[in-house]
């Protein structure tokens, strides 16, 4: 039997890794760092204050792997450290007074939603992972778009035009990638455990 096995069936990928509180702390901190690094992959768009970043993809992958509790903690570490001045929001920014900050708040909600669904096995097959990732994206937009609307004083329709519509194609690509990566990781775990 492999060292990756756990006594009970793993509920999320992180459960496959042996350890306790030290493991959990490392995973929480690692997820915040992963999102911070991915957020630096940013493409500013001239017509909106919200850039395209790798942050959302990193959030969805990491919180699905961590589950709801560790995922939410990781995104809270990312959020609070960024508010305190760590320059790991997109384009090496920090603070909370930017139009795109609502999307970062949405990461915490996405962590709860995606983590809970992944704990129920929604990340095990591509067909189940797609709705999981879509739900995560919707959670990010649920907070990001209203924050954008309020921060730049535009209508809801204009906020959707600036903060949702330009990102749909990229989100579809991220969802497809995540729907490949997560089930592939589970397939690898199953192979190692045999």
CSV table of C-alpha atoms in Angstrom, one decimal:
chain,number,residue,atom,x,y,z
A,1,UNK,CA,0.0,0.0,0.0
A,2,UNK,CA,1.3,3.5,-0.9
A,3,UNK,CA,2.2,6.2,1.6
A,4,UNK,CA,-0.5,8.4,-0.1
A,5,UNK,CA,-3.3,6.2,1.2
A,6,UNK,CA,-5.5,7.5,4.0
A,7,UNK,CA,-7.5,5.4,6.4
A,8,UNK,CA,-10.7,6.6,4.9
A,9,UNK,CA,-11.6,7.6,1.4
A,10,UNK,CA,-10.2,11.1,0.7
A,11,UNK,CA,-12.9,13.7,0.4
A,12,UNK,CA,-10.6,16.2,-1.5
A,13,UNK,CA,-7.2,15.9,-3.0
A,14,UNK,CA,-5.5,17.5,0.0
A,15,UNK,CA,-6.7,14.6,2.2
A,16,UNK,CA,-4.4,12.3,0.2
A,17,UNK,CA,-1.4,14.0,1.7
A,18,UNK,CA,-0.4,12.6,5.1
A,19,UNK,CA,-0.2,15.0,8.0
A,20,UNK,CA,-2.3,17.1,10.3
A,21,UNK,CA,-2.2,20.8,11.3
A,22,UNK,CA,1.3,21.4,9.8
A,23,UNK,CA,0.1,20.0,6.5
A,24,UNK,CA,-3.0,22.1,6.6
A,25,UNK,CA,-1.1,25.3,7.4
A,26,UNK,CA,1.3,24.6,4.6
A,27,UNK,CA,-1.5,24.0,2.1
A,28,UNK,CA,-3.4,27.1,3.2
A,29,UNK,CA,-0.3,29.3,2.9
A,30,UNK,CA,0.7,27.6,-0.4
A,31,UNK,CA,-2.7,28.2,-1.9
A,32,UNK,CA,-2.5,31.9,-1.0
A,33,UNK,CA,0.9,32.1,-2.6
A,34,UNK,CA,-0.2,30.1,-5.7
A,35,UNK,CA,-3.1,32.6,-6.2
A,36,UNK,CA,-0.7,35.5,-5.7
A,37,UNK,CA,1.7,34.2,-8.2
A,38,UNK,CA,-1.0,33.4,-10.8
A,39,UNK,CA,-2.5,36.9,-10.3
A,40,UNK,CA,0.7,38.3,-11.7
A,41,UNK,CA,-0.2,36.7,-15.1
A,42,UNK,CA,-2.2,39.7,-16.0
A,43,UNK,CA,-3.4,41.3,-19.2
A,44,UNK,CA,-4.8,44.8,-18.8
A,45,UNK,CA,-7.7,45.6,-21.1
A,46,UNK,CA,-7.9,49.3,-22.2
A,47,UNK,CA,-11.7,49.4,-21.9
A,48,UNK,CA,-12.1,48.1,-18.4
A,49,UNK,CA,-10.4,48.5,-15.0
A,50,UNK,CA,-10.5,44.8,-14.5
A,51,UNK,CA,-7.5,42.9,-16.0
A,52,UNK,CA,-7.5,39.3,-17.3
A,53,UNK,CA,-5.5,37.3,-14.7
A,54,UNK,CA,-4.5,33.7,-13.9
A,55,UNK,CA,-5.8,34.3,-10.4
A,56,UNK,CA,-9.3,32.9,-10.8
A,57,UNK,CA,-7.9,29.7,-12.4
A,58,UNK,CA,-5.6,29.3,-9.4
A,59,UNK,CA,-8.4,29.9,-7.0
A,60,UNK,CA,-10.6,27.3,-8.5
A,61,UNK,CA,-7.9,24.7,-8.7
A,62,UNK,CA,-6.6,25.2,-5.2
A,63,UNK,CA,-9.9,25.4,-3.4
A,64,UNK,CA,-11.2,22.3,-5.1
A,65,UNK,CA,-8.1,20.5,-4.0
A,66,UNK,CA,-8.3,21.9,-0.4
A,67,UNK,CA,-12.0,21.7,0.3
A,68,UNK,CA,-14.1,24.4,2.0
A,69,UNK,CA,-12.4,25.0,5.3
A,70,UNK,CA,-8.8,25.1,4.0
A,71,UNK,CA,-9.9,26.7,0.8
A,72,UNK,CA,-11.6,29.6,2.6
A,73,UNK,CA,-8.7,30.0,5.0
A,74,UNK,CA,-6.3,30.2,2.0
A,75,UNK,CA,-8.3,32.8,0.3
A,76,UNK,CA,-8.7,34.8,3.5
A,77,UNK,CA,-4.9,34.7,3.9
A,78,UNK,CA,-4.6,36.0,0.3
A,79,UNK,CA,-7.2,38.7,0.8
A,80,UNK,CA,-6.0,39.9,4.2
A,81,UNK,CA,-2.3,39.9,3.4
A,82,UNK,CA,-3.1,41.8,0.2
A,83,UNK,CA,-5.1,44.3,2.1
A,84,UNK,CA,-2.2,44.7,4.6
A,85,UNK,CA,0.2,45.6,1.8
A,86,UNK,CA,1.5,42.3,0.3
A,87,UNK,CA,1.7,43.3,-3.4
A,88,UNK,CA,0.3,40.0,-4.8
A,89,UNK,CA,-3.0,41.2,-6.3
A,90,UNK,CA,-2.8,41.6,-10.1
A,91,UNK,CA,0.0,43.7,-11.4
A,92,UNK,CA,1.7,43.7,-8.0
A,93,UNK,CA,-0.9,45.8,-6.3
A,94,UNK,CA,-2.3,45.6,-2.8
A,95,UNK,CA,-5.1,47.3,-0.8
A,96,UNK,CA,-8.8,47.3,-1.2
A,97,UNK,CA,-9.6,50.6,-3.0
A,98,UNK,CA,-9.5,49.2,-6.6
A,99,UNK,CA,-12.4,48.5,-8.8
A,100,UNK,CA,-11.4,44.8,-9.1
A,101,UNK,CA,-11.2,44.2,-5.4
A,102,UNK,CA,-14.7,42.7,-5.4
A,103,UNK,CA,-13.4,39.8,-7.4
A,104,UNK,CA,-10.9,39.1,-4.7
A,105,UNK,CA,-13.7,39.1,-2.2
A,106,UNK,CA,-15.5,36.7,-4.5
A,107,UNK,CA,-12.6,34.3,-4.2
A,108,UNK,CA,-13.6,33.6,-0.6
A,109,UNK,CA,-17.2,32.8,-1.6
A,110,UNK,CA,-15.9,30.7,-4.5
A,111,UNK,CA,-13.7,28.8,-2.0
A,112,UNK,CA,-16.7,27.9,0.1
A,113,UNK,CA,-18.8,26.9,-2.9
A,114,UNK,CA,-16.2,25.0,-4.9
A,115,UNK,CA,-14.6,23.4,-1.8
A,116,UNK,CA,-18.0,22.1,-0.6
A,117,UNK,CA,-18.9,20.7,-4.0
A,118,UNK,CA,-15.4,19.1,-4.4
A,119,UNK,CA,-15.8,17.5,-1.0
A,120,UNK,CA,-18.9,15.8,-2.4
A,121,UNK,CA,-16.9,14.5,-5.4
A,122,UNK,CA,-17.7,17.1,-8.0
A,123,UNK,CA,-14.1,17.3,-9.1
A,124,UNK,CA,-13.6,13.6,-10.0
A,125,UNK,CA,-14.8,13.5,-13.6
A,126,UNK,CA,-14.6,16.2,-16.4
A,127,UNK,CA,-18.4,16.2,-16.7
A,128,UNK,CA,-18.8,17.0,-13.0
A,129,UNK,CA,-15.9,19.4,-12.9
A,130,UNK,CA,-17.3,21.7,-15.5
A,131,UNK,CA,-20.4,22.7,-13.4
A,132,UNK,CA,-18.1,22.9,-10.4
A,133,UNK,CA,-15.9,25.5,-12.0
A,134,UNK,CA,-18.8,27.4,-13.5
A,135,UNK,CA,-20.3,27.7,-10.0
A,136,UNK,CA,-16.9,29.0,-8.7
A,137,UNK,CA,-16.8,31.6,-11.5
A,138,UNK,CA,-20.4,32.7,-10.8
A,139,UNK,CA,-19.5,33.1,-7.1
A,140,UNK,CA,-16.6,35.4,-8.0
A,141,UNK,CA,-18.8,37.5,-10.3
A,142,UNK,CA,-21.6,37.6,-7.7
A,143,UNK,CA,-19.4,39.9,-5.6
A,144,UNK,CA,-17.0,41.3,-8.3
A,145,UNK,CA,-19.6,42.8,-10.6
A,146,UNK,CA,-21.6,44.7,-7.9
A,147,UNK,CA,-18.3,46.0,-6.4
A,148,UNK,CA,-17.2,47.2,-9.8
A,149,UNK,CA,-20.6,48.8,-10.3
A,150,UNK,CA,-20.4,50.7,-7.0
A,151,UNK,CA,-16.7,51.6,-7.2
A,152,UNK,CA,-16.8,53.3,-10.7
A,153,UNK,CA,-20.5,54.4,-10.4
A,154,UNK,CA,-22.0,52.7,-13.4
A,155,UNK,CA,-25.2,50.8,-14.0
A,156,UNK,CA,-25.5,47.1,-13.5
A,157,UNK,CA,-25.7,46.6,-17.3
A,158,UNK,CA,-22.5,48.6,-17.8
A,159,UNK,CA,-20.8,46.7,-14.9
A,160,UNK,CA,-21.6,43.4,-16.7
A,161,UNK,CA,-20.2,44.9,-19.9
A,162,UNK,CA,-17.0,45.9,-18.2
A,163,UNK,CA,-16.6,43.1,-15.6
A,164,UNK,CA,-18.2,39.9,-17.0
A,165,UNK,CA,-18.7,39.8,-20.7
A,166,UNK,CA,-15.0,40.4,-21.8
A,167,UNK,CA,-13.9,37.4,-19.6
A,168,UNK,CA,-16.4,34.7,-20.7
A,169,UNK,CA,-14.1,33.2,-23.4
A,170,UNK,CA,-11.2,33.1,-21.0
A,171,UNK,CA,-13.4,31.6,-18.3
A,172,UNK,CA,-14.5,28.9,-20.7
A,173,UNK,CA,-10.8,28.0,-21.3
A,174,UNK,CA,-10.0,28.0,-17.6
A,175,UNK,CA,-13.1,25.8,-16.9
A,176,UNK,CA,-12.0,23.3,-19.6
A,177,UNK,CA,-8.4,23.2,-18.2
A,178,UNK,CA,-9.6,22.7,-14.7
A,179,UNK,CA,-12.0,20.0,-15.9
A,180,UNK,CA,-9.0,18.2,-17.3
A,181,UNK,CA,-6.5,18.8,-14.4
A,182,UNK,CA,-8.6,17.9,-11.4
A,183,UNK,CA,-10.0,14.6,-12.7
A,184,UNK,CA,-6.4,13.7,-14.0
A,185,UNK,CA,-5.1,14.3,-10.5
A,186,UNK,CA,-7.7,12.0,-9.0
A,187,UNK,CA,-6.8,9.4,-11.7
A,188,UNK,CA,-3.2,9.6,-10.6
A,189,UNK,CA,-4.1,9.2,-7.0
A,190,UNK,CA,-6.1,6.1,-7.7
A,191,UNK,CA,-3.3,4.7,-9.8
A,192,UNK,CA,-0.7,5.3,-7.0
A,193,UNK,CA,-3.0,3.8,-4.3
A,194,UNK,CA,-3.3,0.5,-6.2
